[in-house]
Amino acid sequence: KQEVTQIPAALSVPEGENLVLNCSFTDSAIYNLQWFRQDPGKGLTSLLLIQSSQREQTSGRLNASLDKSSGRSTLYIAASQPGDSATYLCAAPYNFNKFYFGSGTKLNVKP
Amino acid sequence: DTAVSQTPKYLVTQMGNDKSIKCEQNLGHDTMYWYKQDSKKFLKIMFSYNNKELIINETVPNRFSPKSPDKAHLNLHINSLELGDSAVYFCASSQARPSISNQPQHFGDGTRLSIL
């Protein structure tokens, strides 16, 4: 069974800092790796999707990397802003199209 | 326009009751999902349908019965509600199954179910 772990569970940084969120998975037979953002009381919003054959994806200040061999993905946020405060989740669709989610990293960016 | 919409947003009811949650997507997607998010924010898949066909049934008690009348709708009916059913239930959709299409999932805003 796939296990997805996210470290750290919570992170508080001052505005303007660059930061890295980590996601690890136990089985590398994933179809892709997705990063989501969840705001309080809301659903998940897709941020980036890295196909299993890709190494990274970029969208604005966000960059996600994927290393299947080591079972790791990172989400890099450049020049963080208070509006980036949210919970970030990674998900790995796997065996029989099941999505396995990490428990998330709660990010607080202080003005 | 909301892409994935769930109703109701909040549901407060007593143990033993039966309730339904509805989900609709206007994205033209083939695949829909139900997830349960517990108090620790852990998100776990419950069911998935592809073109009205059940493709994932993830060891969920048979008190939970999904129904997909067409590929734009996926409803969840829960019988004999228990305290442990209290959670946030999310509906999601994607263009196709992840094994054949690398497209992201789109989520609804969730239904907050509280059992008294």
PDB file of C-alpha atoms in Angstrom, chain A residues 1 4 31-32 34 36 38 40-46 49-52 87 89 93-104, chain B residues 9 33 35 37 40-45 48 55-58 90 94 97-110 112:
ATOM      1  CA  LYS A   1       0.000   0.000   0.000  1.00  0.00           C
ATOM      2  CA  VAL A   4       2.511   9.522   1.502  1.00  0.00           C
ATOM      3  CA  TYR A  31       1.052   7.951 -12.500  1.00  0.00           C
ATOM      4  CA  ASN A  32       1.870  11.501 -11.485  1.00  0.00           C
ATOM      5  CA  GLN A  34       0.011  16.499  -7.638  1.00  0.00           C
ATOM      6  CA  PHE A  36      -2.811  21.079  -3.887  1.00  0.00           C
ATOM      7  CA  GLN A  38      -6.464  23.985   0.832  1.00  0.00           C
ATOM      8  CA  PRO A  40      -9.851  26.949   5.647  1.00  0.00           C
ATOM      9  CA  GLY A  41     -13.403  25.823   4.973  1.00  0.00           C
ATOM     10  CA  LYS A  42     -12.676  25.222   1.310  1.00  0.00           C
ATOM     11  CA  GLY A  43     -11.899  22.369  -1.017  1.00  0.00           C
ATOM     12  CA  LEU A  44      -8.555  21.637  -2.589  1.00  0.00           C
ATOM     13  CA  THR A  45      -7.173  23.708  -5.436  1.00  0.00           C
ATOM     14  CA  SER A  46      -4.728  22.084  -7.822  1.00  0.00           C
ATOM     15  CA  LEU A  49       0.914  18.261 -11.584  1.00  0.00           C
ATOM     16  CA  ILE A  50       4.146  16.483 -12.471  1.00  0.00           C
ATOM     17  CA  GLN A  51       3.830  13.534 -14.793  1.00  0.00           C
ATOM     18  CA  SER A  52       5.790  10.432 -13.819  1.00  0.00           C
ATOM     19  CA  THR A  87      -2.426  23.928   3.964  1.00  0.00           C
ATOM     20  CA  LEU A  89      -1.127  18.676   0.264  1.00  0.00           C
ATOM     21  CA  PRO A  93      -2.421   8.469  -7.867  1.00  0.00           C
ATOM     22  CA  TYR A  94      -1.340   4.897  -7.909  1.00  0.00           C
ATOM     23  CA  ASN A  95      -2.527   1.330  -8.191  1.00  0.00           C
ATOM     24  CA  PHE A  96      -6.035   1.052  -9.675  1.00  0.00           C
ATOM     25  CA  ASN A  97      -6.346   4.826  -9.930  1.00  0.00           C
ATOM     26  CA  LYS A  98      -6.471   5.415  -6.171  1.00  0.00           C
ATOM     27  CA  PHE A  99      -5.266   8.761  -4.898  1.00  0.00           C
ATOM     28  CA  TYR A 100      -3.151   8.710  -1.759  1.00  0.00           C
ATOM     29  CA  PHE A 101      -2.808  12.024   0.032  1.00  0.00           C
ATOM     30  CA  GLY A 102      -0.278  13.249   2.540  1.00  0.00           C
ATOM     31  CA  SER A 103      -1.536  14.824   5.755  1.00  0.00           C
ATOM     32  CA  GLY A 104      -0.432  18.257   4.615  1.00  0.00           C
TER      33      GLY A 104
ATOM     34  CA  LYS B   9     -22.497  22.641   2.733  1.00  0.00           C
ATOM     35  CA  TYR B  33     -14.669  10.801  -6.533  1.00  0.00           C
ATOM     36  CA  TYR B  35     -13.270  11.614  -0.188  1.00  0.00           C
ATOM     37  CA  GLN B  37     -11.391  14.267   5.513  1.00  0.00           C
ATOM     38  CA  LYS B  40      -6.722  15.560  11.545  1.00  0.00           C
ATOM     39  CA  LYS B  41      -7.222  16.781   7.970  1.00  0.00           C
ATOM     40  CA  PHE B  42      -6.242  13.415   6.530  1.00  0.00           C
ATOM     41  CA  LEU B  43      -7.961  12.908   3.179  1.00  0.00           C
ATOM     42  CA  LYS B  44      -8.936   9.384   2.225  1.00  0.00           C
ATOM     43  CA  ILE B  45     -10.593   8.160  -0.940  1.00  0.00           C
ATOM     44  CA  SER B  48     -14.628   6.633  -7.636  1.00  0.00           C
ATOM     45  CA  ILE B  55     -14.146   1.736 -10.281  1.00  0.00           C
ATOM     46  CA  ILE B  56     -12.981   2.235  -6.695  1.00  0.00           C
ATOM     47  CA  ASN B  57     -14.702   1.066  -3.524  1.00  0.00           C
ATOM     48  CA  GLU B  58     -12.205   1.540  -0.768  1.00  0.00           C
ATOM     49  CA  PHE B  90     -15.363  16.144  -0.549  1.00  0.00           C
ATOM     50  CA  SER B  94     -11.044  14.667 -13.218  1.00  0.00           C
ATOM     51  CA  ARG B  97      -8.753   8.130 -14.695  1.00  0.00           C
ATOM     52  CA  PRO B  98      -5.164   9.069 -13.729  1.00  0.00           C
ATOM     53  CA  SER B  99      -3.825   5.886 -15.328  1.00  0.00           C
ATOM     54  CA  ILE B 100      -4.805   7.211 -18.766  1.00  0.00           C
ATOM     55  CA  SER B 101      -4.826  10.977 -18.361  1.00  0.00           C
ATOM     56  CA  ASN B 102      -2.493  13.293 -16.481  1.00  0.00           C
ATOM     57  CA  GLN B 103      -5.046  15.914 -15.583  1.00  0.00           C
ATOM     58  CA  PRO B 104      -5.582  17.387 -12.123  1.00  0.00           C
ATOM     59  CA  GLN B 105      -8.542  16.785  -9.896  1.00  0.00           C
ATOM     60  CA  HIS B 106     -11.048  19.540  -9.212  1.00  0.00           C
ATOM     61  CA  PHE B 107     -12.648  19.609  -5.772  1.00  0.00           C
ATOM     62  CA  GLY B 108     -15.914  20.872  -4.375  1.00  0.00           C
ATOM     63  CA  ASP B 109     -15.948  22.955  -1.187  1.00  0.00           C
ATOM     64  CA  GLY B 110     -16.972  20.019   0.985  1.00  0.00           C
ATOM     65  CA  ARG B 112     -19.379  19.291   6.856  1.00  0.00           C
TER      66      ARG B 112
END
